[in-house]
Tab-separated table of C-alpha atoms in Angstrom:
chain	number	residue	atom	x	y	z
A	1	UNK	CA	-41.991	-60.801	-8.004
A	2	UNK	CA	-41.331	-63.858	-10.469
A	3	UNK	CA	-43.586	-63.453	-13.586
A	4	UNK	CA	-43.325	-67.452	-14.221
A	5	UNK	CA	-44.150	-68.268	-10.305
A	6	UNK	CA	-46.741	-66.089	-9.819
A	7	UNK	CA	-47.917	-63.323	-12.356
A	8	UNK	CA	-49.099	-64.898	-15.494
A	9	UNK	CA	-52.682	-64.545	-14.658
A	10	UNK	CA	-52.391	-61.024	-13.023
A	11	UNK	CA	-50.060	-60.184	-15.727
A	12	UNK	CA	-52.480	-60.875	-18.120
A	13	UNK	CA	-55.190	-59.002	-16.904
A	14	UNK	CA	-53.605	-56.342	-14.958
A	15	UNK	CA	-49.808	-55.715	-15.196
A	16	UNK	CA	-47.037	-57.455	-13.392
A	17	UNK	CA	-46.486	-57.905	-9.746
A	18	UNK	CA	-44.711	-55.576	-7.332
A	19	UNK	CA	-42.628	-56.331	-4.925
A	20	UNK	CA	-43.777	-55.846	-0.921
A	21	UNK	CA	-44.280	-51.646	-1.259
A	22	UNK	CA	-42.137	-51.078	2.431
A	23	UNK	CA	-38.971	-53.420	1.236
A	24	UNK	CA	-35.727	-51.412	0.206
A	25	UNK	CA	-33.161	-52.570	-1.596
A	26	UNK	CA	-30.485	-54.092	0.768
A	27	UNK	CA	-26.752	-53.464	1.240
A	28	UNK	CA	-24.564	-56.325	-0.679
A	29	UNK	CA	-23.665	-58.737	1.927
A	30	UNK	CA	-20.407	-59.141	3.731
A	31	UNK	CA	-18.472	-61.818	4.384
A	32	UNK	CA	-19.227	-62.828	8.370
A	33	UNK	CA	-22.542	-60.684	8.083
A	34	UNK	CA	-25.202	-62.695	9.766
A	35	UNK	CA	-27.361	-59.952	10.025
A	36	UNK	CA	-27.553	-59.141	13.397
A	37	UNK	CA	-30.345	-61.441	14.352
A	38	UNK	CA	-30.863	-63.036	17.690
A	39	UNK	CA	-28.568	-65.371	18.671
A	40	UNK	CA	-25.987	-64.195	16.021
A	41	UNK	CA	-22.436	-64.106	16.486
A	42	UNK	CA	-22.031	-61.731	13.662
A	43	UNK	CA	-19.561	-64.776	12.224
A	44	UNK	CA	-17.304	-64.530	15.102
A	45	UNK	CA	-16.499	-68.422	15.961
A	46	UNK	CA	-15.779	-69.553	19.654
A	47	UNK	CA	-12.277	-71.160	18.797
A	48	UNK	CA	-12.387	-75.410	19.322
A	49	UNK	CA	-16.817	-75.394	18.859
A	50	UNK	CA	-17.242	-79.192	17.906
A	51	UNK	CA	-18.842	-79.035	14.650
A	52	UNK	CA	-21.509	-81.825	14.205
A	53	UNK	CA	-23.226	-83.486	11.720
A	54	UNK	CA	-25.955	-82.176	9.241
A	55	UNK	CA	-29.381	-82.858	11.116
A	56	UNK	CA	-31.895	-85.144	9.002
A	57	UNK	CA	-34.629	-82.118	9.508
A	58	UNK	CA	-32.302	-80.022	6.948
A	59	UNK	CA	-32.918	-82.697	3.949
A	60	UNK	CA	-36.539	-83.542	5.505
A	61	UNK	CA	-36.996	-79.410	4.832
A	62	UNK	CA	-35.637	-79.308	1.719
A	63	UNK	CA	-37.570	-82.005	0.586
A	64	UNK	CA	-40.736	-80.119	1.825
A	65	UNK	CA	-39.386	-76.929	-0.343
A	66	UNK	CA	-38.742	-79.071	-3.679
A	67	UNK	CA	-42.409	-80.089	-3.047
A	68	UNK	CA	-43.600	-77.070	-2.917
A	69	UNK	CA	-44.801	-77.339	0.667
A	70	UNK	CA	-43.178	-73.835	1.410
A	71	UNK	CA	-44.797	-73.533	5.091
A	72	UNK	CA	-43.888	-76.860	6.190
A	73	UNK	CA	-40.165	-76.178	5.389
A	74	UNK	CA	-40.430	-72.689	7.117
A	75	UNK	CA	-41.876	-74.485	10.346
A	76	UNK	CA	-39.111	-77.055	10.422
A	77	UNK	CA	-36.397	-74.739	9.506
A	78	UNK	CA	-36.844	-71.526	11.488
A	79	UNK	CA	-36.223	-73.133	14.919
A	80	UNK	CA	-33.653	-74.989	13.797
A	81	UNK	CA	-31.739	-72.254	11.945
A	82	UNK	CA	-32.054	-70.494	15.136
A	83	UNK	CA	-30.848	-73.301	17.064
A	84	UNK	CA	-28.082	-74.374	14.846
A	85	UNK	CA	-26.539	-70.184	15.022
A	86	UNK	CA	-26.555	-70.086	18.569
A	87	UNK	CA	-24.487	-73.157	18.762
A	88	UNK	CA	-22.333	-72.012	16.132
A	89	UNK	CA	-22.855	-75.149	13.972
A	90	UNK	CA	-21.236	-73.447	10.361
A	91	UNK	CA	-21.781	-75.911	8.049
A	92	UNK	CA	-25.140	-76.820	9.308
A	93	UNK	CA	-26.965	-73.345	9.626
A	94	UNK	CA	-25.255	-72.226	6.694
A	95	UNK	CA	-27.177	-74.858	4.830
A	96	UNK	CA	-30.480	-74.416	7.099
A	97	UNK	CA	-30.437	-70.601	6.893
A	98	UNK	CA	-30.202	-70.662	2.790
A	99	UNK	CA	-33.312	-73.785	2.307
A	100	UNK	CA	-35.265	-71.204	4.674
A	101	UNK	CA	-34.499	-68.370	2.299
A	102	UNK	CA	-35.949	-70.382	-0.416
A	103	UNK	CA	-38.471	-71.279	1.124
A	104	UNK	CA	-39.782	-67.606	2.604
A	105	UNK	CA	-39.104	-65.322	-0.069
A	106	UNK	CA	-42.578	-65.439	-1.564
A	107	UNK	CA	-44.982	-63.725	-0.520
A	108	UNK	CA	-42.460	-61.279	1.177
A	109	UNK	CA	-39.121	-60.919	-0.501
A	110	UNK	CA	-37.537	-59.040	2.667
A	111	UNK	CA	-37.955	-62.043	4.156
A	112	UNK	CA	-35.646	-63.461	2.859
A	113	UNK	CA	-32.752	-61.253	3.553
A	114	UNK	CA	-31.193	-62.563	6.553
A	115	UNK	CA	-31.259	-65.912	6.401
A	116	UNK	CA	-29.702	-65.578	2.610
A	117	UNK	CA	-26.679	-63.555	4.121
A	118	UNK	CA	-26.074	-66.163	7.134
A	119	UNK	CA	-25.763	-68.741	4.525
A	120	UNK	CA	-23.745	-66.424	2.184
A	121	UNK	CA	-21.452	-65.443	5.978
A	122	UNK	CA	-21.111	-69.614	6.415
A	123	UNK	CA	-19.969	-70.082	2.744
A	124	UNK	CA	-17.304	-67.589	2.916
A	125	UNK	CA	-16.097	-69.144	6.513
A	126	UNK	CA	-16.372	-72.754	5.554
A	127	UNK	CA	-15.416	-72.709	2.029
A	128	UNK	CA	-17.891	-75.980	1.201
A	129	UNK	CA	-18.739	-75.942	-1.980
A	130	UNK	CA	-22.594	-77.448	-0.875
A	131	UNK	CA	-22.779	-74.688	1.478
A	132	UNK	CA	-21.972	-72.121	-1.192
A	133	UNK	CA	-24.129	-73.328	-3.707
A	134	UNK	CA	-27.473	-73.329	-1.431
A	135	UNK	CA	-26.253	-69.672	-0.272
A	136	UNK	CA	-25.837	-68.432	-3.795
A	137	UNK	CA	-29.588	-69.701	-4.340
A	138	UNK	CA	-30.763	-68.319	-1.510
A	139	UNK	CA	-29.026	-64.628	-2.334
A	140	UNK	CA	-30.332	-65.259	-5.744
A	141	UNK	CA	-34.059	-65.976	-5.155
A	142	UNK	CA	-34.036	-62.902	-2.404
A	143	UNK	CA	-32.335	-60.583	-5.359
A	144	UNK	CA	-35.276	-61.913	-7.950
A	145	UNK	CA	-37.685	-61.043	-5.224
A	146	UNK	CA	-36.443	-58.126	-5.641
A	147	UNK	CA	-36.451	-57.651	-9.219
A	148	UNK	CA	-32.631	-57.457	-9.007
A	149	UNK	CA	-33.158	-59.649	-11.945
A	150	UNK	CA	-29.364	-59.882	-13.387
A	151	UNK	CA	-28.077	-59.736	-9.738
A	152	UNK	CA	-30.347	-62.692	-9.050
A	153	UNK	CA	-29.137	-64.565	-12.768
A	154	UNK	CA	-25.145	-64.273	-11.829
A	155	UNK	CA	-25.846	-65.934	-8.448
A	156	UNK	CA	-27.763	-68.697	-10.086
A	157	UNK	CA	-25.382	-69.007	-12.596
A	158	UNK	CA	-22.754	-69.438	-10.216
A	159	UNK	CA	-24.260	-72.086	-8.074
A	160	UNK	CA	-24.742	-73.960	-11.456
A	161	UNK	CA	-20.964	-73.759	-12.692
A	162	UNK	CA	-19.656	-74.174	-8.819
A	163	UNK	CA	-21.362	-77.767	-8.935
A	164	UNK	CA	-23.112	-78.811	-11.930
A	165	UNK	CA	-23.271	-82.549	-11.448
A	166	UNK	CA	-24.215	-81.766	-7.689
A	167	UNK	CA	-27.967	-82.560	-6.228
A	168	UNK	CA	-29.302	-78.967	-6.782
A	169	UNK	CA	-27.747	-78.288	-10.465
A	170	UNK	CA	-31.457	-78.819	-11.531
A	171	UNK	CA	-32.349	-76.262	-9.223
A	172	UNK	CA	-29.900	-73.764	-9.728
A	173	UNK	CA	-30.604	-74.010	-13.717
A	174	UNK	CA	-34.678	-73.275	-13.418
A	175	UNK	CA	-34.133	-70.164	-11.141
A	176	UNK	CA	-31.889	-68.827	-13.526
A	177	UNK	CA	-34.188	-69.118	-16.321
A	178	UNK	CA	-36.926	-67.746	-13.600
A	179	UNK	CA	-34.729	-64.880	-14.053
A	180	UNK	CA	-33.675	-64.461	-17.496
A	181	UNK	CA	-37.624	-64.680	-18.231
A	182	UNK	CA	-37.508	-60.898	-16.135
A	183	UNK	CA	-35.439	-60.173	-17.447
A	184	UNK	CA	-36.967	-60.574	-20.798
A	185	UNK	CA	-39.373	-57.907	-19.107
A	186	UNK	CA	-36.455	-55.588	-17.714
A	187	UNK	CA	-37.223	-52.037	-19.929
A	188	UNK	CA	-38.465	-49.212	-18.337
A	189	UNK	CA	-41.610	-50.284	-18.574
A	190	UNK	CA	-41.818	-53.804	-17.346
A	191	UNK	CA	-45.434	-54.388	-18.398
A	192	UNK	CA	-44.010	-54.740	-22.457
A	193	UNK	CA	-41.429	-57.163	-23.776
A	194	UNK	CA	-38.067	-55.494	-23.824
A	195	UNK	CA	-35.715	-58.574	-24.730
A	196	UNK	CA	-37.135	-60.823	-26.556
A	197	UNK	CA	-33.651	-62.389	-26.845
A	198	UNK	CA	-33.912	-63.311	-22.995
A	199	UNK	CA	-37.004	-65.563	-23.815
A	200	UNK	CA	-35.185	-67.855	-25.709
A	201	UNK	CA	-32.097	-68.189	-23.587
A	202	UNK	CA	-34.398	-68.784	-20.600
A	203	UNK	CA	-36.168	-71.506	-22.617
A	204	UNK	CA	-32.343	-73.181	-23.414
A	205	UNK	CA	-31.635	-72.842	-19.604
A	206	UNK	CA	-35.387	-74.731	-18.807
A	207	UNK	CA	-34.184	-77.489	-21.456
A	208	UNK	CA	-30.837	-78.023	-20.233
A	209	UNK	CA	-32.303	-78.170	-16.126
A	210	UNK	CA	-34.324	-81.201	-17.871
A	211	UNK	CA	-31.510	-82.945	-19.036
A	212	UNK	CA	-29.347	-82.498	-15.576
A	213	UNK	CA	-32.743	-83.740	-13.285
A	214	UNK	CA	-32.342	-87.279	-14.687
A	215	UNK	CA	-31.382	-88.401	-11.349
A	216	UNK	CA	-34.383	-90.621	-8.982
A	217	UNK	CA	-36.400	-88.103	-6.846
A	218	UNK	CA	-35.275	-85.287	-9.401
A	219	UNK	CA	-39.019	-85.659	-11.079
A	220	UNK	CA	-40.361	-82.343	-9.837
A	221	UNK	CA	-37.020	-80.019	-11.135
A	222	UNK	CA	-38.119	-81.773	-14.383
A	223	UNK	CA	-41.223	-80.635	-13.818
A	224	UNK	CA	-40.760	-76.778	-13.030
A	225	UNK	CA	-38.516	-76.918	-15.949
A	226	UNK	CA	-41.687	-78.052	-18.177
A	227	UNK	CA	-43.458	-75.238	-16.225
A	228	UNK	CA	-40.909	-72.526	-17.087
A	229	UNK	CA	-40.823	-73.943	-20.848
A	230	UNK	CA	-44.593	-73.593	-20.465
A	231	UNK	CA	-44.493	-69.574	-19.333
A	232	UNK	CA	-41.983	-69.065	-22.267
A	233	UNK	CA	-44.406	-70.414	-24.870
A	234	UNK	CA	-47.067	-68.442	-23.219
A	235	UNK	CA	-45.437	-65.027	-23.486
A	236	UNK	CA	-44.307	-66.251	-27.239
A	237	UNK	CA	-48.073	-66.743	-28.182
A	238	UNK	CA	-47.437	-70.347	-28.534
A	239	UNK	CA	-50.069	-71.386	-26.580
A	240	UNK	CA	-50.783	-74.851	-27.514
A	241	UNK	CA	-46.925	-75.537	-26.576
A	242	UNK	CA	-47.511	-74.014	-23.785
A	243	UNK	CA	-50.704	-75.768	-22.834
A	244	UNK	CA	-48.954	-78.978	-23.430
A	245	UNK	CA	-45.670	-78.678	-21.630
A	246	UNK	CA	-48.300	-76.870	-18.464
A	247	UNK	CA	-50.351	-80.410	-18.927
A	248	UNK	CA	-46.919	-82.517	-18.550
A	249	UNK	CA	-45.646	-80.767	-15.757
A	250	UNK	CA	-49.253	-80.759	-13.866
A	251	UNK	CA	-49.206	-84.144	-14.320
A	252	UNK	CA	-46.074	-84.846	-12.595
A	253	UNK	CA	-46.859	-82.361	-9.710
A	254	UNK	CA	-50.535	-84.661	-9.680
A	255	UNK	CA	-48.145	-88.096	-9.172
A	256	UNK	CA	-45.563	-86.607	-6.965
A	257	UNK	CA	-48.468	-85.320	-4.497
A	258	UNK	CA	-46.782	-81.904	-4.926
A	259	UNK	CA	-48.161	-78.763	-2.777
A	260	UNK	CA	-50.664	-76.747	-4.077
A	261	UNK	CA	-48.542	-73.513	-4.664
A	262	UNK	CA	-46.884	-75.858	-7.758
A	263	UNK	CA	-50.535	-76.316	-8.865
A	264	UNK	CA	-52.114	-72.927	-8.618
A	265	UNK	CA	-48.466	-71.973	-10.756
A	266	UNK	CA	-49.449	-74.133	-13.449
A	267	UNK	CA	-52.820	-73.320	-13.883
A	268	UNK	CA	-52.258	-69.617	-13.842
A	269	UNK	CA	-50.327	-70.696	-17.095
A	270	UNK	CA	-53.063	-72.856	-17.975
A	271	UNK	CA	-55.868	-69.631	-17.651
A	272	UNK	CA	-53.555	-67.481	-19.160
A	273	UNK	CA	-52.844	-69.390	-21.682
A	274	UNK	CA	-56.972	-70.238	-22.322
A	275	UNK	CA	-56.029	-74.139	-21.661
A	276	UNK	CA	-59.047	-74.675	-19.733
A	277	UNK	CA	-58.843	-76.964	-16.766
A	278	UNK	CA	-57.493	-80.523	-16.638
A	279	UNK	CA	-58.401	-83.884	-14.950
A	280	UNK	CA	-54.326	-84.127	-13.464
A	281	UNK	CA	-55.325	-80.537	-11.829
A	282	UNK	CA	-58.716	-81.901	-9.870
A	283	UNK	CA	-56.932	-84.735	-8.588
A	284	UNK	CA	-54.168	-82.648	-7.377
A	285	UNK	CA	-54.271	-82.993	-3.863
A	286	UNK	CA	-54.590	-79.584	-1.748
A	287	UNK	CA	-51.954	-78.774	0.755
C-alpha cells in the first residue's frame, strides 16, 4: 500500500507494506462495466429514467472523506450507492460509487474495485467532466492500492489536466505525488530507493497541490500536501524539514478537527523521522 499514508514507521523498521495477500490484479475496466454487483444494470439504461439531482449526502460524504473520517463516508455512501444504481441515477452514483472508492481502499485495496469501475462505467455514459474526474481518482487510488503505481499516476494525472481549476484539483495533485513517491520505490526490490528522480518530482507535485488548495474549506489538501512534502524529506534524510512541514500539517489537521487516520499518518512521519511527539498531536481529537 501507500508508503506516505501508511508505511513510514513499518518501513522503517521492517520493510514496506503489502498489499491484501488474496487480491489479484484486476481486468482493465470497460466502458458500461459496473461490475456485476447487486442491483446493477451492467450500464444498460431504461430509456426516458428521470435523472435527478445530486443528493446532499454525496458532498456530506465527501466531506467526511477529505476529513479523514473514512468509515463515516463508507456508512453514508454504501446504501446510497446502492440505492442510487438500482434507480439508475448516472450522474449521481457515478459520483457516489467513486467518493466510496476513496474512501474504502485502505485497509483492503480489492475493495475498492467495483465501486471505482461503476464510476469509471458512469463517466464514459455521461461524459461529465465532474463525474470523470472523481472516477479517474477512484481507479487511481484502487491501482496504487495495488502498487500499480504508474497506472495509478496517469489516472491522477488525468483528473488533474481534465479540471485543474475544479474543487478536487488539490486532490487529484497529492495522490499523484502519493504515487510518484512509489514509485520512487518501484525496482525490483521495493525495500531500496530505485528513482531517486521520482522523489523530487513528487515533492514539485506536493508544492504545486499547495498552491491550487487556496480556495476556503481547501485547508486540509494543503495540509496532506505538507504531509507528503514531509514523507519526501523523510526518505531524503532531511529530517528537520521533514519534522517541520509534519508539525504544520498536524497542526492544521489539530484546527480542522480532522479524523484520526490523518493524525496517526503524520506521526508515523513524526517517529520515523525521530520528531518526538507534539502538543498539536495530544489535542488532536480521536475519531
Amino acid at each position: 500500500m501507500k508508503r506516505t499514508l501508511l508505511c513510514l514507521t513499518a518501513f522503517a523498521l521492517l520493510g514496506a507494506c503489502k498489499k491484501d495477500p488474496d487480491t489479484t490484479k484486476p481486468d482493465d475496466p470497460k466502458p458500461g462495466d459496473t461490475g456485476g454487483a447487486p442491483g446493477d444494470t451492467g450500464g444498460a439504461v431504461t430509456p426516458g429514467v428521470p435523472q435527478e439531482p445530486d443528493p446532499p449526502a454525496i458532498a456530506q460524504a465527501r466531506d467526511q472523506y477529505i476529513l479523514g473520517n473514512f468509515d463515516k463516508a463508507k456508512e453514508i455512501l454504501e446504501p446510497l450507492t446502492a440505492d442510487l444504481k438500482a434507480r439508475q441515477q448516472l450522474r449521481a452514483s457515478g459520483l457516489s460509487a467513486g467518493w466510496l472508492a476513496l474512501s474504502v481502499v485502505e485497509p483492503v485495496a480489492e475493495n475498492a474495485k467495483e465501486p471505482a469501475e461503476h464510476a469509471v462505467a458512469m463517466g464514459d455514459q455521461t461524459a461529465d467532466k465532474e463525474v470523470q474526474v472523481i472516477a479517474k481518482l477512484a481507479l487511481g487510488a484502487y491501482q496504487l492500492g495495488m502498487d500499480e503505481d504508474a497506472n495509478a499516476a496517469t489516472n491522477f494525472e488525468a483528473a488533474y489536466k481534465l479540471q485543474s481549476d475544479g474543487p478536487n484539483a488539490g486532490l487529484a495533485l497529492v495522490l499523484y505525488g502519493e504515487a510518484k513517491i512509489n514509485m520512487a520505490f518501484g525496482g525490483e526490490d521495493k525495500d531500496q530507493l530505485a528513482n531517486p528522480g521520482e522523489l523530487d518530482s513528487a515533492a514539485s507535485t506536493f508544492v504545486k497541490a499547495q498552491r491550487t488548495a487556496t480556495a476556503p474549506g481547501s485547508e486540509l489538501i494543503a495540509a496532506r500536501a505538507l504531509e507528503g512534502l514531509a514523507s519526501v524529506a523523510n526518505y531524503k534524510k532531511n529530517f528537520k524539514e521533514a519534522c517541520t512541514q509534519a508539525e504544520e500539517a498536524l497542526k492544521i489537521y489539530a484546527a480542522k478537527s480532522a479524523g484520526q487516520a490523518l493524525v496517526e499518518r503524520i506521526e508515523a512521519i513524526k517517529d520515523a523521522a525521530n520528531c518526538g511527539k507534539s502538543p498539536a498531536a495530544a489535542k488532536a481529537p480521536a475519531k
